[in-house]
Amino acid sequence: MSGCGRLTFVDDLGETLRHAWACLERGVKDRRSPFHTPSVATIGLDGRPRMRTVVLRDVDPAARTLRFHTDLRGLKVAEIARDPRVALHGYDARAKLQIRVEGRAVIHADEAVADEAWAGSRSMSRACYGVFPAPGTEMEEGGAFTLPGEEAEIDAGRSNFSAALIHAERIETLYLDHAGHRRAVFDVAAGGAGRWLAP
Ligand SMILES: Cc1cc2nc3c(=O)[nH]c(=O)nc-3n(C[C@H](O)[C@H](O)[C@H](O)COP(=O)(O)O)c2cc1C
Protein backbone atom coordinates (compact mmCIF):
# COMPACT_ATOMS: atom_id res chain seq x y z
CA MET A 1 0.00 0.00 0.00
CA SER A 2 1.41 3.40 -0.87
CA GLY A 3 0.43 6.95 0.03
CA CYS A 4 -3.17 7.14 1.12
CA GLY A 5 -4.60 4.56 -1.26
CA ARG A 6 -7.11 1.96 -0.39
CA LEU A 7 -6.48 0.21 2.89
CA THR A 8 -5.65 -3.42 2.16
CA PHE A 9 -4.76 -4.74 5.60
CA VAL A 10 -8.05 -3.84 7.16
CA ASP A 11 -7.66 -6.30 10.04
CA ASP A 12 -4.17 -5.20 11.05
CA LEU A 13 -4.07 -2.56 13.78
CA GLY A 14 -0.47 -1.52 13.07
CA GLU A 15 -1.20 -1.13 9.38
CA THR A 16 -4.34 0.84 10.16
CA LEU A 17 -2.40 3.38 12.23
CA ARG A 18 0.37 3.66 9.60
CA HIS A 19 -2.30 4.18 6.97
CA ALA A 20 -3.94 6.95 9.02
CA TRP A 21 -0.62 8.80 9.37
CA ALA A 22 0.07 8.29 5.64
CA CYS A 23 -3.32 9.83 4.80
CA LEU A 24 -2.59 12.83 7.03
CA GLU A 25 0.88 13.22 5.47
CA ARG A 26 -0.68 13.14 2.04
CA GLY A 27 -3.07 15.84 3.19
CA VAL A 28 -0.11 18.16 3.71
CA LYS A 29 1.16 17.72 0.14
CA ASP A 30 -2.04 17.12 -1.82
CA ARG A 31 -4.36 20.14 -1.90
CA ARG A 32 -7.18 17.94 -3.23
CA SER A 33 -7.00 15.56 -0.27
CA PRO A 34 -9.78 16.24 2.28
CA PHE A 35 -7.11 15.93 4.95
CA HIS A 36 -5.51 19.10 3.52
CA THR A 37 -8.23 21.09 5.25
CA PRO A 38 -9.31 19.29 8.41
CA SER A 39 -11.51 20.78 11.11
CA VAL A 40 -9.91 21.67 14.41
CA ALA A 41 -12.05 21.92 17.52
CA THR A 42 -11.17 23.86 20.64
CA ILE A 43 -13.01 24.45 23.89
CA GLY A 44 -14.46 27.94 23.73
CA LEU A 45 -13.85 30.48 26.46
CA ASP A 46 -17.50 29.97 27.44
CA GLY A 47 -17.09 26.17 27.44
CA ARG A 48 -18.85 25.62 24.12
CA PRO A 49 -17.12 23.50 21.44
CA ARG A 50 -15.76 25.65 18.57
CA MET A 51 -14.63 24.28 15.23
CA ARG A 52 -13.01 25.74 12.17
CA THR A 53 -11.23 24.64 9.01
CA VAL A 54 -7.44 24.96 8.90
CA VAL A 55 -4.78 24.03 6.37
CA LEU A 56 -2.68 21.09 7.50
CA ARG A 57 0.91 22.28 7.03
CA ASP A 58 2.99 19.46 8.42
CA VAL A 59 2.64 16.02 9.95
CA ASP A 60 5.38 14.17 11.82
CA PRO A 61 4.33 10.59 12.68
CA ALA A 62 7.54 9.96 14.66
CA ALA A 63 6.99 13.03 16.84
CA ARG A 64 3.19 12.52 16.69
CA THR A 65 2.63 16.16 15.78
CA LEU A 66 0.42 17.98 13.29
CA ARG A 67 1.00 21.64 12.41
CA PHE A 68 -1.21 24.45 11.21
CA HIS A 69 -0.62 28.19 11.09
CA THR A 70 -2.74 30.82 12.72
CA ASP A 71 -3.00 34.48 13.63
CA LEU A 72 -2.01 35.18 17.24
CA ARG A 73 -4.87 37.69 17.47
CA GLY A 74 -7.52 35.02 16.72
CA LEU A 75 -9.88 33.60 19.30
CA LYS A 76 -8.59 30.03 19.00
CA VAL A 77 -5.18 31.15 20.32
CA ALA A 78 -6.80 32.50 23.49
CA GLU A 79 -8.84 29.32 23.77
CA ILE A 80 -5.76 27.11 23.44
CA ALA A 81 -3.93 29.25 26.03
CA ARG A 82 -6.78 28.61 28.45
CA ASP A 83 -7.22 24.92 27.61
CA PRO A 84 -4.80 23.27 25.17
CA ARG A 85 -7.04 20.26 24.53
CA VAL A 86 -8.02 20.15 20.85
CA ALA A 87 -9.46 17.69 18.36
CA LEU A 88 -8.84 17.43 14.63
CA HIS A 89 -11.19 15.71 12.20
CA GLY A 90 -11.21 14.77 8.54
CA TYR A 91 -13.06 12.36 6.26
CA ASP A 92 -11.74 11.15 2.93
CA ALA A 93 -14.67 9.73 0.93
CA ARG A 94 -12.37 8.12 -1.66
CA ALA A 95 -10.25 6.40 0.99
CA LYS A 96 -13.47 5.72 2.93
CA LEU A 97 -11.65 6.80 6.03
CA GLN A 98 -12.55 9.11 8.91
CA ILE A 99 -9.67 10.17 11.18
CA ARG A 100 -10.16 11.79 14.56
CA VAL A 101 -7.15 13.09 16.48
CA GLU A 102 -7.27 14.26 20.08
CA GLY A 103 -4.34 16.03 21.63
CA ARG A 104 -2.93 19.21 23.04
CA ALA A 105 -1.91 22.25 21.03
CA VAL A 106 1.12 24.43 21.63
CA ILE A 107 1.30 27.86 19.99
CA HIS A 108 4.79 28.77 18.77
CA ALA A 109 5.19 32.46 18.03
CA ASP A 110 8.85 33.44 18.41
CA GLU A 111 10.56 30.08 18.27
CA ALA A 112 12.48 28.55 15.37
CA VAL A 113 9.50 26.41 14.40
CA ALA A 114 7.51 29.58 13.66
CA ASP A 115 10.45 31.25 11.88
CA GLU A 116 10.82 28.22 9.61
CA ALA A 117 7.07 28.04 9.01
CA TRP A 118 6.99 31.76 8.09
CA ALA A 119 10.01 31.36 5.81
CA GLY A 120 8.29 28.44 4.10
CA SER A 121 5.01 30.32 3.54
CA ARG A 122 4.09 31.97 0.27
CA SER A 123 3.63 35.72 0.13
CA MET A 124 -0.10 35.23 -0.50
CA SER A 125 -0.43 33.26 2.74
CA ARG A 126 1.75 35.70 4.69
CA ALA A 127 -0.42 38.63 3.66
CA CYS A 128 -3.34 37.25 5.73
CA TYR A 129 -1.39 37.96 8.91
CA GLY A 130 -1.36 41.69 8.14
CA VAL A 131 -5.14 42.01 8.08
CA PHE A 132 -6.45 45.09 9.90
CA PRO A 133 -8.43 45.21 12.13
CA ALA A 134 -7.58 41.96 13.91
CA PRO A 135 -9.42 38.74 12.92
CA GLY A 136 -12.83 38.54 14.57
CA THR A 137 -13.22 42.31 15.05
CA GLU A 138 -16.77 43.52 14.39
CA MET A 139 -17.01 45.99 11.50
CA GLU A 140 -19.64 48.33 10.06
CA GLU A 141 -19.34 46.72 6.61
CA GLY A 142 -18.13 43.35 5.34
CA GLY A 143 -15.29 44.88 3.33
CA ALA A 144 -14.08 47.37 5.94
CA PHE A 145 -10.70 45.73 6.42
CA THR A 146 -7.32 46.15 4.76
CA LEU A 147 -4.64 43.69 3.72
CA PRO A 148 -0.99 44.65 3.23
CA GLY A 149 0.15 45.21 -0.34
CA GLU A 150 3.85 45.99 -0.21
CA GLU A 151 6.38 43.31 0.69
CA ALA A 152 7.60 45.31 3.72
CA GLU A 153 4.03 45.55 5.02
CA ILE A 154 3.49 41.84 4.46
CA ASP A 155 6.67 41.05 6.41
CA ALA A 156 5.36 43.09 9.35
CA GLY A 157 2.61 40.46 9.68
CA ARG A 158 5.23 38.08 11.08
CA SER A 159 4.49 39.50 14.54
CA ASN A 160 0.92 38.12 14.25
CA PHE A 161 1.96 34.74 12.87
CA SER A 162 2.21 31.50 14.79
CA ALA A 163 2.69 27.81 14.17
CA ALA A 164 0.30 25.66 16.19
CA LEU A 165 1.60 22.17 16.95
CA ILE A 166 -0.94 19.55 17.92
CA HIS A 167 0.67 16.82 20.00
CA ALA A 168 -1.52 13.82 19.26
CA GLU A 169 -2.53 11.68 22.22
CA ARG A 170 -5.31 9.58 20.74
CA ILE A 171 -6.16 8.71 17.15
CA GLU A 172 -9.38 7.06 16.13
CA THR A 173 -10.04 5.66 12.67
CA LEU A 174 -13.25 4.53 11.04
CA TYR A 175 -12.87 2.69 7.75
CA LEU A 176 -16.03 1.95 5.79
CA ASP A 177 -16.25 -1.33 3.95
CA HIS A 178 -19.03 -3.49 2.50
CA ALA A 179 -17.57 -6.49 4.28
CA GLY A 180 -17.85 -4.69 7.60
CA HIS A 181 -16.65 -1.36 8.90
CA ARG A 182 -13.51 -1.20 11.00
CA ARG A 183 -13.14 1.21 13.89
CA ALA A 184 -9.95 1.43 15.91
CA VAL A 185 -8.45 3.65 18.58
CA PHE A 186 -4.77 4.19 19.30
CA ASP A 187 -3.19 5.64 22.42
CA VAL A 188 -0.41 7.25 20.44
CA ALA A 189 0.99 9.20 23.40
CA ALA A 190 1.46 5.92 25.24
CA GLY A 191 3.31 4.09 22.46
CA GLY A 192 0.49 3.68 19.97
CA ALA A 193 -1.23 0.58 21.33
CA GLY A 194 -4.42 0.06 19.36
CA ARG A 195 -7.77 -1.56 20.08
CA TRP A 196 -10.70 -2.41 17.87
CA LEU A 197 -14.04 -0.80 18.67
CA ALA A 198 -17.49 -1.76 17.49
CA PRO A 199 -18.25 0.64 14.62
C1 LIG B 1 -10.27 26.36 3.44
C2 LIG B 1 -9.97 27.16 4.69
C3 LIG B 1 -8.71 27.11 5.23
C4 LIG B 1 -8.42 27.83 6.39
N1 LIG B 1 -7.18 27.73 6.94
C5 LIG B 1 -6.91 28.36 8.11
C6 LIG B 1 -5.65 28.16 8.75
O1 LIG B 1 -4.77 27.43 8.28
N2 LIG B 1 -5.44 28.82 9.92
C7 LIG B 1 -6.40 29.62 10.50
O2 LIG B 1 -6.13 30.17 11.57
N3 LIG B 1 -7.59 29.81 9.91
C8 LIG B 1 -7.88 29.19 8.74
N4 LIG B 1 -9.10 29.35 8.15
C9 LIG B 1 -10.09 30.25 8.78
C10 LIG B 1 -10.72 29.55 9.98
O3 LIG B 1 -11.58 28.51 9.52
C11 LIG B 1 -11.47 30.51 10.92
O4 LIG B 1 -12.54 31.11 10.23
C12 LIG B 1 -10.56 31.60 11.48
O5 LIG B 1 -9.27 31.09 11.75
C13 LIG B 1 -11.13 32.20 12.78
O6 LIG B 1 -11.21 31.17 13.76
P1 LIG B 1 -11.18 31.48 15.34
O7 LIG B 1 -12.19 32.57 15.58
O8 LIG B 1 -11.58 30.21 15.98
O9 LIG B 1 -9.78 31.91 15.72
C14 LIG B 1 -9.42 28.63 7.01
C15 LIG B 1 -10.71 28.63 6.46
C16 LIG B 1 -10.98 27.92 5.33
C17 LIG B 1 -12.39 27.95 4.78
Coordinates of C-alpha atoms and ligand atoms in Angstrom, one line a residue:
M1 CA 0.0 0.0 0.0
S2 CA 1.4 3.4 -0.9
G3 CA 0.4 6.9 0.0
C4 CA -3.2 7.1 1.1
G5 CA -4.6 4.6 -1.3
R6 CA -7.1 2.0 -0.4
L7 CA -6.5 0.2 2.9
T8 CA -5.6 -3.4 2.2
F9 CA -4.8 -4.7 5.6
V10 CA -8.1 -3.8 7.2
D11 CA -7.7 -6.3 10.0
D12 CA -4.2 -5.2 11.1
L13 CA -4.1 -2.6 13.8
G14 CA -0.5 -1.5 13.1
E15 CA -1.2 -1.1 9.4
T16 CA -4.3 0.8 10.2
L17 CA -2.4 3.4 12.2
R18 CA 0.4 3.7 9.6
H19 CA -2.3 4.2 7.0
A20 CA -3.9 7.0 9.0
W21 CA -0.6 8.8 9.4
A22 CA 0.1 8.3 5.6
C23 CA -3.3 9.8 4.8
L24 CA -2.6 12.8 7.0
E25 CA 0.9 13.2 5.5
R26 CA -0.7 13.1 2.0
G27 CA -3.1 15.8 3.2
V28 CA -0.1 18.2 3.7
K29 CA 1.2 17.7 0.1
D30 CA -2.0 17.1 -1.8
R31 CA -4.4 20.1 -1.9
R32 CA -7.2 17.9 -3.2
S33 CA -7.0 15.6 -0.3
P34 CA -9.8 16.2 2.3
F35 CA -7.1 15.9 4.9
H36 CA -5.5 19.1 3.5
T37 CA -8.2 21.1 5.2
P38 CA -9.3 19.3 8.4
S39 CA -11.5 20.8 11.1
V40 CA -9.9 21.7 14.4
A41 CA -12.1 21.9 17.5
T42 CA -11.2 23.9 20.6
I43 CA -13.0 24.5 23.9
G44 CA -14.5 27.9 23.7
L45 CA -13.8 30.5 26.5
D46 CA -17.5 30.0 27.4
G47 CA -17.1 26.2 27.4
R48 CA -18.9 25.6 24.1
P49 CA -17.1 23.5 21.4
R50 CA -15.8 25.7 18.6
M51 CA -14.6 24.3 15.2
R52 CA -13.0 25.7 12.2
T53 CA -11.2 24.6 9.0
V54 CA -7.4 25.0 8.9
V55 CA -4.8 24.0 6.4
L56 CA -2.7 21.1 7.5
R57 CA 0.9 22.3 7.0
D58 CA 3.0 19.5 8.4
V59 CA 2.6 16.0 10.0
D60 CA 5.4 14.2 11.8
P61 CA 4.3 10.6 12.7
A62 CA 7.5 10.0 14.7
A63 CA 7.0 13.0 16.8
R64 CA 3.2 12.5 16.7
T65 CA 2.6 16.2 15.8
L66 CA 0.4 18.0 13.3
R67 CA 1.0 21.6 12.4
F68 CA -1.2 24.4 11.2
H69 CA -0.6 28.2 11.1
T70 CA -2.7 30.8 12.7
D71 CA -3.0 34.5 13.6
L72 CA -2.0 35.2 17.2
R73 CA -4.9 37.7 17.5
G74 CA -7.5 35.0 16.7
L75 CA -9.9 33.6 19.3
K76 CA -8.6 30.0 19.0
V77 CA -5.2 31.2 20.3
A78 CA -6.8 32.5 23.5
E79 CA -8.8 29.3 23.8
I80 CA -5.8 27.1 23.4
A81 CA -3.9 29.2 26.0
R82 CA -6.8 28.6 28.5
D83 CA -7.2 24.9 27.6
P84 CA -4.8 23.3 25.2
R85 CA -7.0 20.3 24.5
V86 CA -8.0 20.1 20.9
A87 CA -9.5 17.7 18.4
L88 CA -8.8 17.4 14.6
H89 CA -11.2 15.7 12.2
G90 CA -11.2 14.8 8.5
Y91 CA -13.1 12.4 6.3
D92 CA -11.7 11.1 2.9
A93 CA -14.7 9.7 0.9
R94 CA -12.4 8.1 -1.7
A95 CA -10.3 6.4 1.0
K96 CA -13.5 5.7 2.9
L97 CA -11.6 6.8 6.0
Q98 CA -12.6 9.1 8.9
I99 CA -9.7 10.2 11.2
R100 CA -10.2 11.8 14.6
V101 CA -7.2 13.1 16.5
E102 CA -7.3 14.3 20.1
G103 CA -4.3 16.0 21.6
R104 CA -2.9 19.2 23.0
A105 CA -1.9 22.2 21.0
V106 CA 1.1 24.4 21.6
I107 CA 1.3 27.9 20.0
H108 CA 4.8 28.8 18.8
A109 CA 5.2 32.5 18.0
D110 CA 8.9 33.4 18.4
E111 CA 10.6 30.1 18.3
A112 CA 12.5 28.6 15.4
V113 CA 9.5 26.4 14.4
A114 CA 7.5 29.6 13.7
D115 CA 10.5 31.3 11.9
E116 CA 10.8 28.2 9.6
A117 CA 7.1 28.0 9.0
W118 CA 7.0 31.8 8.1
A119 CA 10.0 31.4 5.8
G120 CA 8.3 28.4 4.1
S121 CA 5.0 30.3 3.5
R122 CA 4.1 32.0 0.3
S123 CA 3.6 35.7 0.1
M124 CA -0.1 35.2 -0.5
S125 CA -0.4 33.3 2.7
R126 CA 1.7 35.7 4.7
A127 CA -0.4 38.6 3.7
C128 CA -3.3 37.3 5.7
Y129 CA -1.4 38.0 8.9
G130 CA -1.4 41.7 8.1
V131 CA -5.1 42.0 8.1
F132 CA -6.5 45.1 9.9
P133 CA -8.4 45.2 12.1
A134 CA -7.6 42.0 13.9
P135 CA -9.4 38.7 12.9
G136 CA -12.8 38.5 14.6
T137 CA -13.2 42.3 15.0
E138 CA -16.8 43.5 14.4
M139 CA -17.0 46.0 11.5
E140 CA -19.6 48.3 10.1
E141 CA -19.3 46.7 6.6
G142 CA -18.1 43.3 5.3
G143 CA -15.3 44.9 3.3
A144 CA -14.1 47.4 5.9
F145 CA -10.7 45.7 6.4
T146 CA -7.3 46.1 4.8
L147 CA -4.6 43.7 3.7
P148 CA -1.0 44.6 3.2
G149 CA 0.1 45.2 -0.3
E150 CA 3.8 46.0 -0.2
E151 CA 6.4 43.3 0.7
A152 CA 7.6 45.3 3.7
E153 CA 4.0 45.6 5.0
I154 CA 3.5 41.8 4.5
D155 CA 6.7 41.0 6.4
A156 CA 5.4 43.1 9.4
G157 CA 2.6 40.5 9.7
R158 CA 5.2 38.1 11.1
S159 CA 4.5 39.5 14.5
N160 CA 0.9 38.1 14.2
F161 CA 2.0 34.7 12.9
S162 CA 2.2 31.5 14.8
A163 CA 2.7 27.8 14.2
A164 CA 0.3 25.7 16.2
L165 CA 1.6 22.2 16.9
I166 CA -0.9 19.6 17.9
H167 CA 0.7 16.8 20.0
A168 CA -1.5 13.8 19.3
E169 CA -2.5 11.7 22.2
R170 CA -5.3 9.6 20.7
I171 CA -6.2 8.7 17.2
E172 CA -9.4 7.1 16.1
T173 CA -10.0 5.7 12.7
L174 CA -13.3 4.5 11.0
Y175 CA -12.9 2.7 7.8
L176 CA -16.0 2.0 5.8
D177 CA -16.2 -1.3 3.9
H178 CA -19.0 -3.5 2.5
A179 CA -17.6 -6.5 4.3
G180 CA -17.9 -4.7 7.6
H181 CA -16.6 -1.4 8.9
R182 CA -13.5 -1.2 11.0
R183 CA -13.1 1.2 13.9
A184 CA -9.9 1.4 15.9
V185 CA -8.5 3.7 18.6
F186 CA -4.8 4.2 19.3
D187 CA -3.2 5.6 22.4
V188 CA -0.4 7.3 20.4
A189 CA 1.0 9.2 23.4
A190 CA 1.5 5.9 25.2
G191 CA 3.3 4.1 22.5
G192 CA 0.5 3.7 20.0
A193 CA -1.2 0.6 21.3
G194 CA -4.4 0.1 19.4
R195 CA -7.8 -1.6 20.1
W196 CA -10.7 -2.4 17.9
L197 CA -14.0 -0.8 18.7
A198 CA -17.5 -1.8 17.5
P199 CA -18.3 0.6 14.6
Ligands
LIG1 C1 -10.3 26.4 3.4 C2 -10.0 27.2 4.7 C3 -8.7 27.1 5.2 C4 -8.4 27.8 6.4 N1 -7.2 27.7 6.9 C5 -6.9 28.4 8.1 C6 -5.7 28.2 8.8 O1 -4.8 27.4 8.3 N2 -5.4 28.8 9.9 C7 -6.4 29.6 10.5 O2 -6.1 30.2 11.6 N3 -7.6 29.8 9.9 C8 -7.9 29.2 8.7 N4 -9.1 29.4 8.1 C9 -10.1 30.3 8.8 C10 -10.7 29.5 10.0 O3 -11.6 28.5 9.5 C11 -11.5 30.5 10.9 O4 -12.5 31.1 10.2 C12 -10.6 31.6 11.5 O5 -9.3 31.1 11.8 C13 -11.1 32.2 12.8 O6 -11.2 31.2 13.8 P1 -11.2 31.5 15.3 O7 -12.2 32.6 15.6 O8 -11.6 30.2 16.0 O9 -9.8 31.9 15.7 C14 -9.4 28.6 7.0 C15 -10.7 28.6 6.5 C16 -11.0 27.9 5.3 C17 -12.4 27.9 4.8

